[in-house]
Short mmCIF file of C-alpha atoms in Angstrom, two decimals:
data_model
loop_
_atom_site.label_atom_id
_atom_site.label_comp_id
_atom_site.label_asym_id
_atom_site.label_seq_id
_atom_site.Cartn_x
_atom_site.Cartn_y
_atom_site.Cartn_z
CA MET A 1 -38.07 -7.87 -13.49
CA ARG A 2 -36.65 -4.34 -13.80
CA LEU A 3 -36.36 -3.99 -10.05
CA LEU A 4 -34.43 -7.26 -9.89
CA VAL A 5 -32.08 -5.99 -12.61
CA LEU A 6 -31.58 -2.70 -10.60
CA PHE A 7 -31.05 -4.76 -7.43
CA SER A 8 -27.78 -6.04 -8.99
CA PHE A 9 -26.40 -2.52 -8.90
CA PRO A 10 -25.99 -1.86 -5.16
CA VAL A 11 -24.94 -5.56 -4.81
CA GLY A 12 -22.29 -4.94 -7.31
CA VAL A 13 -21.12 -1.72 -5.44
CA SER A 14 -20.54 -3.68 -2.28
CA LEU A 15 -18.51 -6.32 -4.08
CA GLY A 16 -16.53 -3.77 -6.09
CA LEU A 17 -15.38 -2.09 -2.96
CA ARG A 18 -14.41 -5.30 -1.30
CA MET A 19 -12.50 -6.61 -4.31
CA VAL A 20 -10.10 -3.67 -4.03
CA PHE A 21 -9.65 -2.97 -0.34
CA PHE A 22 -10.43 -6.20 1.64
CA MET A 23 -7.22 -8.22 1.31
CA PRO A 24 -5.00 -5.14 1.65
CA TYR A 25 -6.97 -4.04 4.68
CA LEU A 26 -6.39 -7.45 6.37
CA SER A 27 -2.65 -7.06 5.59
CA MET A 28 -2.69 -3.54 7.11
CA LEU A 29 -4.11 -5.19 10.27
CA GLY A 30 -0.90 -7.36 10.37
CA LEU A 31 -2.31 -10.69 9.38
CA SER A 32 -0.18 -13.23 7.63
CA GLU A 33 -1.18 -14.58 4.16
CA ALA A 34 -2.39 -17.82 5.79
CA GLN A 35 -4.48 -15.84 8.27
CA MET A 36 -5.86 -13.67 5.49
CA GLY A 37 -6.82 -16.92 3.68
CA LEU A 38 -8.59 -18.10 6.84
CA VAL A 39 -10.72 -14.98 7.09
CA ALA A 40 -11.58 -15.14 3.43
CA VAL A 41 -12.45 -18.80 3.51
CA ALA A 42 -15.08 -18.24 6.27
CA SER A 43 -17.52 -16.67 3.86
CA SER A 44 -17.13 -19.21 1.02
CA ALA A 45 -17.31 -22.09 3.49
CA ALA A 46 -20.67 -20.78 4.81
CA MET A 47 -21.94 -20.42 1.31
CA ALA A 48 -20.89 -24.04 0.52
CA ILE A 49 -22.61 -25.47 3.65
CA LEU A 50 -25.83 -23.47 3.53
CA ALA A 51 -26.58 -22.93 -0.12
CA VAL A 52 -28.47 -26.16 -0.51
CA PRO A 53 -30.78 -25.76 2.57
CA PHE A 54 -31.59 -22.17 1.52
CA GLY A 55 -32.23 -23.32 -2.01
CA LEU A 56 -34.70 -25.95 -0.90
CA LEU A 57 -36.44 -23.48 1.32
CA ALA A 58 -36.55 -20.97 -1.45
CA ASP A 59 -38.26 -23.42 -3.79
CA LEU A 60 -40.74 -24.28 -1.11
CA ARG A 61 -41.39 -20.91 0.56
CA GLY A 62 -40.45 -18.32 -2.05
CA ARG A 63 -37.35 -16.47 -3.04
CA LYS A 64 -37.98 -12.86 -1.86
CA PRO A 65 -37.80 -13.47 1.96
CA PHE A 66 -34.38 -14.90 1.63
CA LEU A 67 -33.18 -12.13 -0.66
CA LEU A 68 -34.33 -9.56 2.05
CA ALA A 69 -32.70 -11.51 4.84
CA SER A 70 -29.42 -11.79 2.87
CA ARG A 71 -29.09 -7.94 2.66
CA LEU A 72 -29.68 -7.51 6.38
CA LEU A 73 -27.04 -10.16 7.24
CA VAL A 74 -24.46 -8.85 4.83
CA ALA A 75 -24.99 -5.26 6.20
CA SER A 76 -24.48 -6.68 9.79
CA SER A 77 -21.35 -8.25 8.68
CA ASP A 78 -20.09 -5.03 7.26
CA LEU A 79 -20.75 -3.12 10.49
CA MET A 80 -19.07 -5.83 12.56
CA PHE A 81 -15.91 -5.42 10.28
CA PHE A 82 -16.09 -1.71 11.01
CA PHE A 83 -16.18 -2.17 14.86
CA ARG A 84 -13.89 -5.13 15.38
CA SER A 85 -10.40 -6.04 14.14
CA ASP A 86 -9.20 -9.14 16.09
CA LEU A 87 -8.87 -12.43 14.13
CA ALA A 88 -11.76 -14.28 15.74
CA SER A 89 -14.19 -11.37 15.06
CA LEU A 90 -13.00 -10.96 11.44
CA VAL A 91 -13.62 -14.70 10.84
CA LEU A 92 -17.07 -14.45 12.44
CA ALA A 93 -17.96 -11.26 10.48
CA ASN A 94 -17.03 -12.89 7.20
CA LEU A 95 -18.92 -16.08 8.21
CA LEU A 96 -22.04 -13.95 8.85
CA GLY A 97 -21.59 -12.27 5.38
CA GLY A 98 -21.28 -15.79 3.81
CA ILE A 99 -24.55 -16.79 5.37
CA GLY A 100 -26.27 -13.77 3.77
CA ALA A 101 -24.55 -14.43 0.39
CA SER A 102 -25.72 -18.11 0.44
CA MET A 103 -29.24 -16.74 0.63
CA ILE A 104 -28.97 -14.36 -2.31
CA GLY A 105 -27.09 -16.97 -4.38
CA ALA A 106 -29.88 -19.59 -4.02
CA SER A 107 -32.75 -17.14 -4.85
CA ARG A 108 -31.76 -14.25 -7.16
CA GLN A 109 -31.16 -16.19 -10.36
CA ALA A 110 -34.20 -18.32 -9.68
CA LEU A 111 -36.54 -15.37 -9.09
CA LEU A 112 -35.29 -13.65 -12.26
CA ALA A 113 -35.70 -16.80 -14.24
CA ASP A 114 -39.29 -17.18 -12.87
CA LYS A 115 -40.24 -13.70 -14.33
CA THR A 116 -38.88 -14.36 -17.74
CA ARG A 117 -38.70 -16.98 -20.49
CA GLY A 118 -37.08 -17.56 -23.91
CA ALA A 119 -35.07 -14.79 -25.37
CA ARG A 120 -36.42 -12.34 -22.83
CA ARG A 121 -34.71 -14.45 -20.21
CA ARG A 122 -31.31 -14.11 -21.97
CA ARG A 123 -31.85 -10.32 -22.20
CA ALA A 124 -32.74 -10.04 -18.56
CA PHE A 125 -29.81 -12.05 -17.32
CA THR A 126 -27.54 -9.95 -19.58
CA ALA A 127 -29.01 -6.67 -18.27
CA SER A 128 -28.69 -7.88 -14.62
CA SER A 129 -25.07 -8.75 -15.37
CA MET A 130 -24.42 -5.24 -16.80
CA ALA A 131 -26.09 -3.58 -13.80
CA PHE A 132 -23.92 -5.68 -11.46
CA SER A 133 -20.82 -4.70 -13.54
CA VAL A 134 -21.65 -1.02 -13.37
CA GLY A 135 -22.12 -1.43 -9.63
CA CYS A 136 -18.78 -3.05 -9.32
CA MET A 137 -17.19 -0.28 -11.28
CA THR A 138 -18.72 2.34 -8.95
CA GLY A 139 -17.53 0.45 -5.95
CA SER A 140 -14.03 0.06 -7.31
CA ILE A 141 -13.74 3.87 -7.87
CA LEU A 142 -15.01 4.57 -4.41
CA ALA A 143 -12.33 2.19 -2.98
CA GLY A 144 -9.77 5.09 -3.66
CA PHE A 145 -11.56 7.21 -0.96
CA PRO A 146 -9.21 6.33 1.90
CA GLU A 147 -6.10 7.76 0.16
CA LEU A 148 -7.99 10.96 -0.66
CA TYR A 149 -9.29 11.17 2.87
CA VAL A 150 -5.80 10.71 4.36
CA ALA A 151 -4.39 13.44 2.02
CA LEU A 152 -6.99 15.83 3.19
CA HIS A 153 -6.67 14.84 6.90
CA PRO A 154 -2.88 14.34 7.43
CA GLY A 155 -3.43 13.08 11.05
CA VAL A 156 -5.49 10.10 9.97
CA GLU A 157 -3.98 6.72 9.27
CA LEU A 158 -4.64 4.82 6.06
CA LEU A 159 -5.91 1.82 8.03
CA GLU A 160 -8.59 3.94 9.79
CA ALA A 161 -9.67 5.64 6.62
CA THR A 162 -9.89 2.21 4.81
CA ARG A 163 -12.11 0.90 7.65
CA LEU A 164 -14.65 3.48 6.64
CA LEU A 165 -15.33 1.72 3.43
CA PHE A 166 -17.24 -0.93 5.40
CA LEU A 167 -19.88 1.71 6.13
CA LEU A 168 -20.26 2.27 2.38
CA CYS A 169 -20.70 -1.50 1.94
CA ALA A 170 -23.45 -1.59 4.55
CA LEU A 171 -25.24 1.32 2.90
CA SER A 172 -25.25 -0.58 -0.40
CA SER A 173 -26.81 -3.55 1.23
CA PHE A 174 -29.64 -1.45 2.66
CA THR A 175 -30.20 0.18 -0.68
CA ALA A 176 -30.59 -3.21 -2.34
CA LEU A 177 -33.07 -4.16 0.41
CA LEU A 178 -35.26 -1.12 -0.49
CA LEU A 179 -35.20 -1.89 -4.18
CA LEU A 180 -36.45 -5.39 -3.48
CA LEU A 181 -39.36 -4.48 -1.26
CA PRO A 182 -41.83 -3.69 -4.05
CA VAL A 183 -41.00 -6.85 -6.07
CA GLY A 184 -43.95 -9.21 -6.24
CA GLU A 185 -43.66 -13.07 -6.15
CA GLU A 186 -46.11 -15.76 -6.87
CA ARG A 187 -46.33 -18.01 -3.81
CA PRO A 188 -45.27 -21.56 -4.43
CA ARG A 189 -47.90 -24.20 -4.82
CA ALA A 190 -48.37 -26.51 -1.86
CA THR A 191 -46.70 -29.86 -2.23
CA GLY A 192 -48.96 -31.76 0.15
CA ARG A 193 -45.95 -32.62 2.36
CA SER A 194 -44.39 -30.78 5.30
CA GLY A 195 -40.88 -29.79 5.52
CA PRO A 196 -38.24 -29.12 2.87
CA ARG A 197 -37.41 -31.70 0.27
CA LEU A 198 -35.48 -31.89 -2.96
CA THR A 199 -37.60 -30.95 -5.99
CA ILE A 200 -34.93 -32.01 -8.60
CA LYS A 201 -35.44 -34.34 -11.47
CA SER A 202 -32.75 -33.07 -13.88
CA TRP A 203 -29.88 -34.83 -12.12
CA ARG A 204 -27.69 -35.36 -15.14
CA VAL A 205 -27.78 -31.68 -16.19
CA ILE A 206 -27.36 -30.35 -12.64
CA GLY A 207 -24.46 -32.86 -11.97
CA SER A 208 -22.53 -31.82 -15.04
CA TYR A 209 -23.06 -28.13 -14.32
CA CYS A 210 -22.00 -28.63 -10.72
CA ALA A 211 -18.79 -30.27 -11.77
CA PHE A 212 -18.07 -27.46 -14.08
CA GLN A 213 -18.71 -24.89 -11.28
CA ALA A 214 -16.48 -26.80 -8.90
CA LEU A 215 -13.53 -26.46 -11.29
CA LEU A 216 -14.27 -22.80 -11.92
CA GLY A 217 -14.56 -22.31 -8.09
CA SER A 218 -11.25 -23.90 -7.22
CA GLY A 219 -9.44 -21.97 -10.06
CA ALA A 220 -11.12 -18.62 -9.03
CA GLY A 221 -10.28 -19.20 -5.38
CA LEU A 222 -6.55 -19.34 -6.28
CA VAL A 223 -6.38 -15.95 -7.88
CA VAL A 224 -9.57 -13.81 -7.92
CA PRO A 225 -9.69 -12.83 -4.15
CA TRP A 226 -6.05 -12.14 -4.19
CA PHE A 227 -5.60 -9.93 -7.22
CA SER A 228 -5.74 -6.60 -5.34
CA TYR A 229 -3.23 -7.95 -2.76
CA TYR A 230 -1.03 -9.28 -5.51
CA PHE A 231 -0.86 -5.90 -7.37
CA TRP A 232 -0.49 -4.00 -4.05
CA ARG A 233 2.40 -6.13 -2.79
CA ARG A 234 4.24 -6.97 -6.09
CA PHE A 235 4.13 -3.58 -7.72
CA GLY A 236 3.58 -1.36 -4.71
CA VAL A 237 0.67 0.49 -6.35
CA LYS A 238 -1.92 2.41 -4.39
CA LEU A 239 -5.45 1.24 -3.75
CA SER A 240 -6.83 4.07 -5.87
CA SER A 241 -4.86 2.77 -8.83
CA ILE A 242 -6.14 -0.73 -8.24
CA GLY A 243 -9.61 0.67 -7.92
CA PHE A 244 -9.52 2.42 -11.22
CA LEU A 245 -8.15 -0.72 -12.75
CA PHE A 246 -10.95 -2.74 -11.43
CA ALA A 247 -13.49 -0.09 -12.43
CA ALA A 248 -12.22 -0.08 -16.07
CA THR A 249 -12.51 -3.80 -15.94
CA GLN A 250 -16.12 -3.78 -14.93
CA ALA A 251 -16.96 -1.10 -17.55
CA LEU A 252 -15.48 -3.27 -20.24
CA LEU A 253 -17.12 -6.26 -18.76
CA ALA A 254 -20.49 -4.59 -19.15
CA LEU A 255 -19.83 -4.02 -22.83
CA GLY A 256 -18.44 -7.47 -23.06
CA SER A 257 -21.69 -8.96 -21.86
CA LEU A 258 -23.47 -7.31 -24.73
CA SER A 259 -20.74 -8.65 -27.15
CA ALA A 260 -21.25 -12.14 -25.81
CA TYR A 261 -24.99 -11.81 -26.25
CA GLY A 262 -24.41 -11.11 -29.96
CA LEU A 263 -21.70 -13.67 -30.38
CA ALA A 264 -23.91 -16.33 -28.69
CA ILE A 265 -26.63 -15.73 -31.27
CA ARG A 266 -24.22 -16.62 -34.04
CA LEU A 267 -21.95 -19.35 -32.36
CA GLY A 268 -24.19 -20.57 -29.65
CA ASP A 269 -23.94 -20.19 -25.88
CA ILE A 270 -21.53 -22.95 -25.14
CA ARG A 271 -19.14 -22.34 -28.00
CA THR A 272 -18.99 -18.74 -27.05
CA ALA A 273 -18.20 -19.51 -23.43
CA VAL A 274 -15.58 -22.05 -24.19
CA LEU A 275 -13.85 -19.80 -26.73
CA CYS A 276 -13.77 -16.78 -24.33
CA GLN A 277 -12.52 -18.93 -21.38
CA LEU A 278 -9.63 -20.50 -23.30
CA VAL A 279 -8.32 -17.27 -24.50
CA ALA A 280 -8.61 -15.90 -20.90
CA VAL A 281 -6.43 -18.71 -19.65
CA GLY A 282 -3.55 -17.54 -21.90
CA LEU A 283 -3.93 -13.95 -20.69
CA LEU A 284 -3.95 -15.19 -17.11
CA LEU A 285 -0.55 -16.74 -17.57
CA ALA A 286 0.83 -13.53 -19.01
CA ILE A 287 0.16 -11.61 -15.72
CA PRO A 288 2.98 -13.08 -13.60
CA ALA A 289 5.32 -12.82 -16.68
CA SER A 290 4.72 -9.05 -16.91
CA PRO A 291 7.68 -6.86 -15.65
CA PHE A 292 5.66 -3.77 -14.74
CA PHE A 293 2.17 -2.87 -13.44
CA ALA A 294 0.69 -1.33 -16.66
CA LEU A 295 1.34 -4.43 -18.74
CA ALA A 296 -0.02 -6.77 -15.99
CA ALA A 297 -3.07 -4.55 -15.71
CA ALA A 298 -3.74 -4.72 -19.34
CA PHE A 299 -3.54 -8.53 -19.26
CA TYR A 300 -5.78 -8.57 -16.13
CA VAL A 301 -8.47 -6.44 -17.83
CA ALA A 302 -8.54 -8.54 -21.03
CA ARG A 303 -8.55 -11.79 -18.89
CA ALA A 304 -11.47 -10.69 -16.67
CA VAL A 305 -13.55 -9.57 -19.52
CA LEU A 306 -13.16 -12.65 -21.61
CA MET A 307 -13.46 -15.06 -18.61
CA ASN A 308 -16.77 -13.48 -17.45
CA MET A 309 -18.42 -12.01 -20.55
CA ALA A 310 -20.30 -15.22 -21.54
CA SER A 311 -21.42 -16.11 -18.01
CA PRO A 312 -24.88 -14.40 -18.32
CA VAL A 313 -25.83 -16.42 -21.54
CA VAL A 314 -24.54 -19.71 -20.00
CA LYS A 315 -26.68 -19.07 -16.82
CA ALA A 316 -29.69 -18.32 -18.88
CA PHE A 317 -29.20 -21.42 -20.99
CA TYR A 318 -28.69 -23.55 -17.85
CA MET A 319 -31.81 -22.12 -16.18
CA GLY A 320 -33.75 -22.83 -19.28
CA LEU A 321 -32.95 -26.51 -19.08
CA LEU A 322 -34.61 -26.78 -15.55
CA ARG A 323 -38.12 -26.76 -14.40
CA ARG A 324 -39.48 -23.86 -12.35
CA GLU A 325 -39.78 -25.84 -9.10
CA GLU A 326 -36.15 -27.13 -9.13
CA ARG A 327 -34.35 -23.96 -10.05
CA GLY A 328 -33.75 -22.76 -6.49
CA SER A 329 -32.46 -26.23 -5.46
CA ALA A 330 -30.35 -26.46 -8.55
CA SER A 331 -28.92 -22.96 -8.04
CA ALA A 332 -28.09 -23.94 -4.44
CA LEU A 333 -26.25 -27.15 -5.51
CA GLN A 334 -24.33 -25.20 -8.11
CA LEU A 335 -23.31 -22.63 -5.48
CA THR A 336 -22.27 -25.33 -3.01
CA ALA A 337 -20.04 -26.84 -5.63
CA PHE A 338 -18.57 -23.50 -6.58
CA TRP A 339 -18.01 -22.10 -3.08
CA ALA A 340 -16.78 -25.34 -1.47
CA SER A 341 -14.02 -25.58 -4.08
CA ARG A 342 -13.41 -21.82 -4.09
CA SER A 343 -12.88 -21.88 -0.27
CA LEU A 344 -10.28 -24.68 -0.76
CA GLY A 345 -8.62 -22.56 -3.47
CA THR A 346 -8.62 -19.31 -1.52
CA TYR A 347 -6.99 -20.90 1.57
CA GLY A 348 -4.57 -23.06 -0.54
CA SER A 349 -3.46 -19.90 -2.41
CA GLY A 350 -2.37 -18.28 0.74
CA LEU A 351 -0.33 -21.37 1.66
CA LEU A 352 1.12 -21.53 -1.92
CA MET A 353 2.31 -17.87 -1.72
CA GLU A 354 3.88 -18.41 1.68
CA ALA A 355 5.62 -21.72 0.61
CA LEU A 356 6.55 -20.84 -2.93
CA THR A 357 6.02 -17.43 -4.65
CA LEU A 358 3.38 -14.86 -5.28
CA ASP A 359 3.05 -16.14 -8.85
CA ALA A 360 2.55 -19.84 -8.09
CA PRO A 361 -1.32 -19.72 -7.86
CA PHE A 362 -1.62 -18.45 -11.43
CA PHE A 363 -0.19 -21.63 -12.93
CA ALA A 364 -2.41 -23.91 -10.95
CA CYS A 365 -5.53 -21.78 -11.81
CA ALA A 366 -4.73 -21.83 -15.64
CA ALA A 367 -4.68 -25.64 -15.64
CA ILE A 368 -7.92 -25.87 -13.72
CA TYR A 369 -9.64 -23.33 -15.88
CA ALA A 370 -8.70 -25.23 -19.06
CA ALA A 371 -10.20 -28.42 -17.52
CA ALA A 372 -13.34 -26.55 -16.80
CA SER A 373 -13.81 -25.34 -20.42
CA ALA A 374 -13.22 -28.77 -21.71
CA LEU A 375 -15.93 -30.15 -19.34
CA LEU A 376 -18.42 -27.42 -20.22
CA TYR A 377 -18.15 -28.27 -23.98
CA ALA A 378 -18.31 -32.09 -23.51
CA ALA A 379 -21.34 -31.87 -21.20
CA PHE A 380 -23.50 -29.27 -22.85
CA GLN A 381 -22.80 -28.71 -26.49
CA ARG A 382 -25.08 -31.54 -27.64
CA GLU A 383 -27.73 -30.36 -25.17
CA HIS A 384 -27.42 -26.89 -26.76
CA GLU A 385 -27.94 -28.31 -30.22
CA ARG A 386 -31.00 -30.22 -29.15
CA GLU A 387 -32.45 -27.22 -27.44
CA GLY A 388 -31.79 -25.05 -30.58
#
């Protein structure tokens, strides 16, 4: 269990790097916003298509092999980004990374849930989220490396220095793989049938949660992948400044996860999540209304912390409603719902910014997030009361 928690750290480092530099890097290459959305959507589309098959196989064959394969594929994707820069290769590289991400998404939560139960599961999911946040914070700080490198080497262009960050991402993936190697896993029991099949019986619970995830995904796709590009273009700030902003956000998010853990004990998992998310919607709308970067950054930090701080307790609660043999499949269905809708939101956001303004996606996202919170409460509050 501890190794799985630590595993979240290098995974977070890679994501923290990408959150800062990925979209600005694509813009440096000369891609339009619609082309940037096309590259970004390749990964989420792969996750939407492949999450269910990998989830089925993870329930039948075990989680660990897919986690190991995921890190190898993501590292290969990073190396492809480093060596190639034409549009077709960029789409293919992100597609490869999406395949790897679909493997980890279908297996990591399920394997952690397999090794825990009761209150210990909530603590483990919270600790894993904190390790991931600290990793993201570290990665976000490292994203300021290109500007420092250019300052020390005046003949080097910012584009080429930024490209080096893909090597750091690949190193993080290999580190995660090494942490996972000693993790043991009980082999799934034989089902008496050959070939993958659905092991799900809790369809009502899973269907409601997938609908909630679909709303979250479409809203997140509209703004989350674009935040660094939004700040970089609207306010003209450096990647290092964005990196420190994202790092501060992740540091506070790690503390926020602890706060949500304590708040959930008093209010309950579902009420805590809904309260945090609704306040975050108001803060989201304040970002485009901000006249300067410092104010927008303050709203961004508060929004990110509140929107995500209750996620670990909700995930732990959801996993607790499922039987062991259906957790991988259920996680896969959840990821399919999230990433399919997020891919549409990511590409749609690029079109919205080209057709309207940079601020347009924020208003659509706020409406979708509010609907997601209402659905979460309606679908799971009674279930939470029954579970105690």
